[in-house]
Amino acid sequence: MNDSEVNISGVVATTLPAVTTGSGRVRPLPSSDVIIADGVLAGWQQRNRAATVPHTIRQLRESGNLDNLRTIAESGDAAFRGRYPFLDTDVFKTLEGLAYELARPSADEASREFFEESVALIEAAQADDGYLNSYFQHPGIVKQPWEDLSWGHELYNLGHLIQAAVAASRQLGDNRLLDVAVRFADLAVAKFGPGGEEEVPGHPEVEMALVELYRTTSEARYLQLAKLFIDRRGHGTVALSVFPAEYFQDNAPLRELDSVTGHAVRMVYLAAGATDVAIEAGDAELLASVIRLWDDMVETKLYVTGGLGSRHSDEAIGDRYELPSERSYSETCAAIGTMQWAWRLFIATGDAHYLDVFEIVLFNAYAAGLSADGCAFFYDNPLQRRPDHQQRTGAEPDGELLRRAWFVCPCCPPNIIRWNAELQDYFAASDADALYLAQYGDASVTHDGLELGIRTSYPLDGEITIHVEASPGDERTIALRVPAWCHGASVTVNGTPAADASENGWLRLTRSFSAGDLIVLTLPMPVRAHGSHPHLDATRGTLSIARGPVVYSAEQQDNEYDLDDLVVDPAWVKAAELSSAQLSGDAPETVIISVPAAVDTPGRALYPELAESVSAPKPGEPTTTVTLVPYYLWGNREALAMRVWLRRP
Ligand code: FUB
Ligand code: ZN
C-alpha cells in the first residue's frame, strides 16, 4: 500500500467516551451517562477503589516502576529497577484507571497524590524530542532508543500513555498527560509516518491508542500512522531474534491471516486496533478481515471461559482446538484485549453476538484474574488444577500456588484496574434509532432525554427491571440484548407482555415511553451442560456447567469425592439445585450449584486394552452430588484441585 492511499473518511464526534467512532454502526455513550449503582459489577468497582488501587500503588512504588521514571525526571543514576522495557506502562494503565476514579465523588487522597506525583514525573522525564521510556533513557542501559523495535516496547509504551492521557482529558479535563502524549506521538509520526522508516512495533497496542488520539484531537496523522502500522505488518517487517514471525503476527498481512495466531495479547490488541482503523478509515475490507478472524477464533480457539491462549510457550494462542484445561494460559490481559476487540466489532456492526462473547469473557476469563479480596492476581487462568499441581501462576518461579500479589512482569494487575474502572463505558450504545443496553447490571443510563433506572442482581439471576425515570415523550426504541445462551426470554411493559420481535440478538421496544413506565426483561437461567467440539481432544468425554453467562467449576473443598472420579450425565443436570453461599470472608454472596453425580474410580492401568467392540457405558444412577462454584471465584480458598470440565459416563 502506498502511504498516499490512506483514505480517512470518518467523521469525528466531539464528546467522546472511552471508545467511540464517527463511522461505526453504533456509538458508545459518554462515561458520564452510565453509573453502575449496585450489584455484582458495582461490587467489582468498589473493590477496585478500596483494595486493588491501593495495593497496586504500593506495588508500583515498591517494585520501582515509579522510581524508574523519577531517575529520568531528576537526571539521577539509581540503577534501573525491574527487568523489562515496558514497566512505565504499569504506571500508565493505573493512571488510566485513576482518571475514572478521580472523577467520582468517592475519590481518595492517596489516589490523587499518586496521580499528581506520577504526572509530574512523566512530564519531567520526557526528552526534548518527545521521547519517553525510562528504560532506554536510563544512563545505565546500553541499548539506545528505537534500537530494538521488536522487543523494545517503545510504541507499546506510547499506546498506554495515550490511553491514560485520553482518559485524563475526558474524565478530568486534565490535559497535562495529553500534551506529553501528543509530543511523543508526533515523534512517532515523524519517525514512522509517511516517508519515514517502514517499521512496526513488536507489540501492537499503539494502533488503538492512535485512533483514540485521532478521535480526541481530530488530527488525521494519528489515524494514518495507525493504518500504516496495520498494513506494514505481515511482510517480515519485525526483526527476529528469539521469537518467530508468527509471535508478532508478522508472518502474513492481517488482511490475509486465516486464523488468530502467535502471542495472544499481541494478537487481540492488533485486531482491536485494526477494527478501530477499519471503522474510522471506512475500510470495509479490513473490517471483513477482522470479522473473519473473530469468527474463526470463537469457533476454534476460545476456551469455554472466553480465555485465549493455550500455550505457556511464547504465551501463544495455539492451534485450532488445542485447548488443554490444565495448561490453559488465557492471560488476563488477553481477556481484556478480547473484550476490547469485541466491543469495537459491536461498534462497527451493531451486532449483539460480539457482546455475548464480551460477557462470557467478562464474567469468566477476566474476572477469575482477580482474587475476592482484590489484592492478588492470576496471570494465566487454567481451567483445571490437578491435586498435586505445583505450577506457580504467571509462568514465573517462586510465589504462591494460586493468585499472587505481584509479578516480575506485572502487565495484568494494572490492566484490571483500568478495566474495572471503565466498566460503565461498555454498558450502552446508541444510534439514530435506538438506545442499546449492551450489558446488564444495576445501573442508571441516561441518553438524549431518556433516563433509565436498571435494577437487577444479574448475573446472579436473570430478571432485569427497567424503570423509565424520565422521557422526552417522543417515540423511542430501547434495544435489549438477548444473550445467545438464553432461551425463552420474555419482556413486559407495565405488566403487559410485549410482542416486539427479537432480531439478531436484540429485542427492540419501540414506544412513546413515559416517566413511570416499567419494563421487565426476564432471561431464564436454567443450569446448562455444555459439551465440546469433537476435534477438541482435551475435553472429549466431559461436560461443563454454566448458568447464564457464568461458567462453573468444581473445587475439591466442596466435594467429598475426588473431582477426577465424579461423573455427571447431561440428563442429570436438569435436577441441579441452586443455593446461596459466601465462599470466603472476602467473597460476595454468590449462587452455587449442586448437580447429581456418580462416582467412578478407575483401575490403575494408564492405557488399558480396549475390548473389541466398545460401546458407551450406560450411565448408572447418580449416587452423590457435585458442588460447583462460579469459575471466577475459584482459588480463593486453600490450593486444592479444581475442574471446569467434569467426566461424563
Ligand atoms: O510484552 C508486554 C506484556 O508482557 C504482554 O502483553 C504480556 O503477554 C507479557 O508478556
Ligand atoms: Zn498481562
PDB file of N, CA, C and O in Angstrom, residues 10 31 36 131-132 165 226 239 244 283 350 418-419 480 562 572:
ATOM      1  N   GLY A  10     -13.738   8.968   8.215  1.00  0.00           N
ATOM      2  CA  GLY A  10     -14.559   9.010   9.429  1.00  0.00           C
ATOM      3  C   GLY A  10     -14.878  10.429   9.870  1.00  0.00           C
ATOM      4  O   GLY A  10     -14.086  11.343   9.713  1.00  0.00           O
ATOM      5  N   SER A  31     -19.032   8.248  29.203  1.00  0.00           N
ATOM      6  CA  SER A  31     -18.933   7.580  30.513  1.00  0.00           C
ATOM      7  C   SER A  31     -19.924   8.136  31.520  1.00  0.00           C
ATOM      8  O   SER A  31     -20.512   7.402  32.321  1.00  0.00           O
ATOM      9  N   ILE A  36     -22.875   2.728  37.331  1.00  0.00           N
ATOM     10  CA  ILE A  36     -23.161   1.397  37.883  1.00  0.00           C
ATOM     11  C   ILE A  36     -23.435   1.592  39.367  1.00  0.00           C
ATOM     12  O   ILE A  36     -22.582   2.090  40.109  1.00  0.00           O
ATOM     13  N   TYR A 131      10.463  11.942  23.242  1.00  0.00           N
ATOM     14  CA  TYR A 131      10.645  10.525  23.573  1.00  0.00           C
ATOM     15  C   TYR A 131      10.421  10.281  25.064  1.00  0.00           C
ATOM     16  O   TYR A 131      10.757  11.130  25.899  1.00  0.00           O
ATOM     17  N   LEU A 132       9.885   9.134  25.389  1.00  0.00           N
ATOM     18  CA  LEU A 132       9.673   8.801  26.801  1.00  0.00           C
ATOM     19  C   LEU A 132       9.704   7.293  26.996  1.00  0.00           C
ATOM     20  O   LEU A 132       8.848   6.572  26.464  1.00  0.00           O
ATOM     21  N   ALA A 165      -3.699   9.310  28.868  1.00  0.00           N
ATOM     22  CA  ALA A 165      -3.847  10.743  28.609  1.00  0.00           C
ATOM     23  C   ALA A 165      -5.258  11.081  28.130  1.00  0.00           C
ATOM     24  O   ALA A 165      -5.864  12.071  28.574  1.00  0.00           O
ATOM     25  N   ALA A 226      -1.643   4.776  12.517  1.00  0.00           N
ATOM     26  CA  ALA A 226      -2.228   3.501  12.960  1.00  0.00           C
ATOM     27  C   ALA A 226      -2.468   2.602  11.747  1.00  0.00           C
ATOM     28  O   ALA A 226      -2.171   1.399  11.775  1.00  0.00           O
ATOM     29  N   ALA A 239      12.178  -7.428  13.047  1.00  0.00           N
ATOM     30  CA  ALA A 239      13.472  -8.124  13.123  1.00  0.00           C
ATOM     31  C   ALA A 239      13.353  -9.271  14.125  1.00  0.00           C
ATOM     32  O   ALA A 239      12.863  -9.076  15.238  1.00  0.00           O
ATOM     33  N   PRO A 244       9.583 -16.357  16.706  1.00  0.00           N
ATOM     34  CA  PRO A 244       9.319 -16.437  15.266  1.00  0.00           C
ATOM     35  C   PRO A 244       8.373 -15.317  14.804  1.00  0.00           C
ATOM     36  O   PRO A 244       7.723 -14.668  15.625  1.00  0.00           O
ATOM     37  N   ASP A 283     -12.729   1.363   6.122  1.00  0.00           N
ATOM     38  CA  ASP A 283     -12.046   0.312   5.364  1.00  0.00           C
ATOM     39  C   ASP A 283     -12.828  -1.003   5.501  1.00  0.00           C
ATOM     40  O   ASP A 283     -12.614  -1.791   6.419  1.00  0.00           O
ATOM     41  N   GLY A 350     -22.980  -3.185  15.138  1.00  0.00           N
ATOM     42  CA  GLY A 350     -24.231  -3.206  15.903  1.00  0.00           C
ATOM     43  C   GLY A 350     -24.680  -4.616  16.251  1.00  0.00           C
ATOM     44  O   GLY A 350     -25.762  -4.824  16.802  1.00  0.00           O
ATOM     45  N   ARG A 418      -7.700  -0.584  35.232  1.00  0.00           N
ATOM     46  CA  ARG A 418      -8.363   0.317  34.282  1.00  0.00           C
ATOM     47  C   ARG A 418      -9.668  -0.292  33.790  1.00  0.00           C
ATOM     48  O   ARG A 418     -10.659   0.407  33.610  1.00  0.00           O
ATOM     49  N   TRP A 419      -9.664  -1.603  33.603  1.00  0.00           N
ATOM     50  CA  TRP A 419     -10.876  -2.213  33.047  1.00  0.00           C
ATOM     51  C   TRP A 419     -12.032  -2.147  34.041  1.00  0.00           C
ATOM     52  O   TRP A 419     -13.164  -1.830  33.673  1.00  0.00           O
ATOM     53  N   LEU A 480     -32.933  -4.284  23.801  1.00  0.00           N
ATOM     54  CA  LEU A 480     -32.443  -5.122  24.903  1.00  0.00           C
ATOM     55  C   LEU A 480     -31.703  -6.320  24.319  1.00  0.00           C
ATOM     56  O   LEU A 480     -32.240  -7.033  23.464  1.00  0.00           O
ATOM     57  N   ASP A 562     -13.008 -37.452  45.056  1.00  0.00           N
ATOM     58  CA  ASP A 562     -12.037 -36.824  44.144  1.00  0.00           C
ATOM     59  C   ASP A 562     -12.763 -36.268  42.927  1.00  0.00           C
ATOM     60  O   ASP A 562     -13.583 -36.968  42.315  1.00  0.00           O
ATOM     61  N   TRP A 572     -28.743 -35.497  33.928  1.00  0.00           N
ATOM     62  CA  TRP A 572     -28.936 -35.235  35.363  1.00  0.00           C
ATOM     63  C   TRP A 572     -28.925 -33.745  35.689  1.00  0.00           C
ATOM     64  O   TRP A 572     -29.308 -33.326  36.784  1.00  0.00           O
TER      65      TRP A 572
END
